[in-house]
C-alpha positions in Angstrom: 63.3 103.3 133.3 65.6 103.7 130.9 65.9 106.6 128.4 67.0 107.7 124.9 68.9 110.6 124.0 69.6 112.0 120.7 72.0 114.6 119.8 71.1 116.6 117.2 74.0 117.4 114.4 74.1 120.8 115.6 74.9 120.0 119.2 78.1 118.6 118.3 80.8 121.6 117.7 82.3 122.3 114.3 86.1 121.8 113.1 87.1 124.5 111.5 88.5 123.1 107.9 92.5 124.3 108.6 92.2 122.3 111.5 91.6 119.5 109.5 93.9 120.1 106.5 96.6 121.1 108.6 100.0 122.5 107.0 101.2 119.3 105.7 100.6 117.4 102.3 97.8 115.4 103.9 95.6 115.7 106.8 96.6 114.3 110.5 93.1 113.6 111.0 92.4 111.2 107.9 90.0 108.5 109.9 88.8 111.1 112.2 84.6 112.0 111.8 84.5 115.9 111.9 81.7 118.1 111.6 82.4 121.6 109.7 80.4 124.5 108.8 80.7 126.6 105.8 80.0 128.1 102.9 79.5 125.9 99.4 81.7 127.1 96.7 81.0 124.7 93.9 78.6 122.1 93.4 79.5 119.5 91.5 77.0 116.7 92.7 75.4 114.2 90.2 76.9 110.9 89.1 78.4 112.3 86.0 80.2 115.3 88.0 82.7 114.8 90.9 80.0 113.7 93.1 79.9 116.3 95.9 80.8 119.9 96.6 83.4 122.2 97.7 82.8 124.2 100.5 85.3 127.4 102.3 85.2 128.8 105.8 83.6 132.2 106.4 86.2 134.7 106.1 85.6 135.6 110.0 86.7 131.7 110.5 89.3 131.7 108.8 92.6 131.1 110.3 95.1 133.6 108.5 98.0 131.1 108.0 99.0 130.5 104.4 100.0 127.5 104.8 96.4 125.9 106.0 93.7 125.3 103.3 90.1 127.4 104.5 88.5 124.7 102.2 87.1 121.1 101.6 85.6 118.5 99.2 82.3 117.1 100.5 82.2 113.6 98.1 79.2 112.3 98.6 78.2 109.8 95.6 75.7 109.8 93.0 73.2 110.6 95.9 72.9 112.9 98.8 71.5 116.4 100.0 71.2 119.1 97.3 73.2 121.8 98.1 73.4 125.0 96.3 76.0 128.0 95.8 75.9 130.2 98.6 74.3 128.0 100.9 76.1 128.3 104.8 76.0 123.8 105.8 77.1 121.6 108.1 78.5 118.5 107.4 79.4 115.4 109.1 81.5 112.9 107.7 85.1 110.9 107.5 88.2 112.8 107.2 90.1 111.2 104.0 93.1 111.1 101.3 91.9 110.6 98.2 94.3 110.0 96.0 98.1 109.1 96.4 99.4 111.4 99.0 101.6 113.7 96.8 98.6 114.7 95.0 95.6 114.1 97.0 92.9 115.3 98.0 91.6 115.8 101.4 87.8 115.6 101.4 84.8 114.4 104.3 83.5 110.8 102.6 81.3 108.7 104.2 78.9 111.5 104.9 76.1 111.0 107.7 74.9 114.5 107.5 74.3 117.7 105.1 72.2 120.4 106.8 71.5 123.4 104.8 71.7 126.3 107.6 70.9 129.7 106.1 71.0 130.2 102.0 72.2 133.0 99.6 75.4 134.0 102.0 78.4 135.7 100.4 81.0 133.8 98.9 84.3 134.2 101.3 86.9 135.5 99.7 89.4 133.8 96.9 92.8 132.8 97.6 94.8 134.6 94.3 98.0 132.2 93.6 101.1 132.8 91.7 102.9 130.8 89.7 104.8 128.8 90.0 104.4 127.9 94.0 107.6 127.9 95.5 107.4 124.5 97.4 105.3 121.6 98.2 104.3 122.7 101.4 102.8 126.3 99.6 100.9 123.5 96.9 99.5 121.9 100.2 97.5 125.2 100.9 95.7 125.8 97.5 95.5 122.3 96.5 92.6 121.3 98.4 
């Protein structure tokens, strides 16, 4: 007899989002499907905005290295799950470059999943920059 399993989205562990932007000027996982957890920062969803959100670890999950980004663009279209401020999700989708490597944009595309998990959570805390930033590598950090 045979048998069907399915894993829900929150069996599978999350990246945490410096693991995926990594210290360079583009991700080493672009390709990869990752899910992350964390906390929406801006929603920008609608096919007249940017077409997703932007999402930042908790500030427990964060990683402390400056030269890692804590967050993420979620692009998902003209269509997807409606997401909110302060709402803690977990996403599942394609690591990507958007743009031309110099100045891109690492974001999750090809989204299979948005699961709101908990709403109204604090925002983590904001990264203060000065300018100028010293080198491309420091850019990499805040540019995402």
């Amino acid at each position: 007899m045979e048998q069907t399993i399915v894993i829900a989205d929150d069996d599978v562990p999350a990246t945490k989002i410096s693991a995926i932007q990594g210290a360079g000027l583009t991700s080493g996982r672009t390709g990869e499907v990752v899910t992350i957890e964390a906390i929406v920062v801006g929603d920008f969803q609608g096919s007249t905005r940017l077409g997703g959100f932007f999402v930042q670890e908790e500030d427990a999950d964060a990683d402390g290295d400056a030269l890692t980004s804590e967050g993420l663009f979620i692009f998902q279209g003209a269509t997807g799950t409606d997401v909110q401020v302060g709402d803690k999700v977990r996403v599942t989708g394609t690591v990507v470059e958007f743009g031309n490597g110099y100045s891109s944009l690492t974001e999750l595309s090809s989204v299979t999943s948005v699961v709101v998990v908990d709403s109204g959570q604090a925002l983590p805390d904001a990264t203060v920059l000065t300018f100028p930033l010293a080198t491309a590598a420091s850019r990499a950090s805040v540019r995402r």
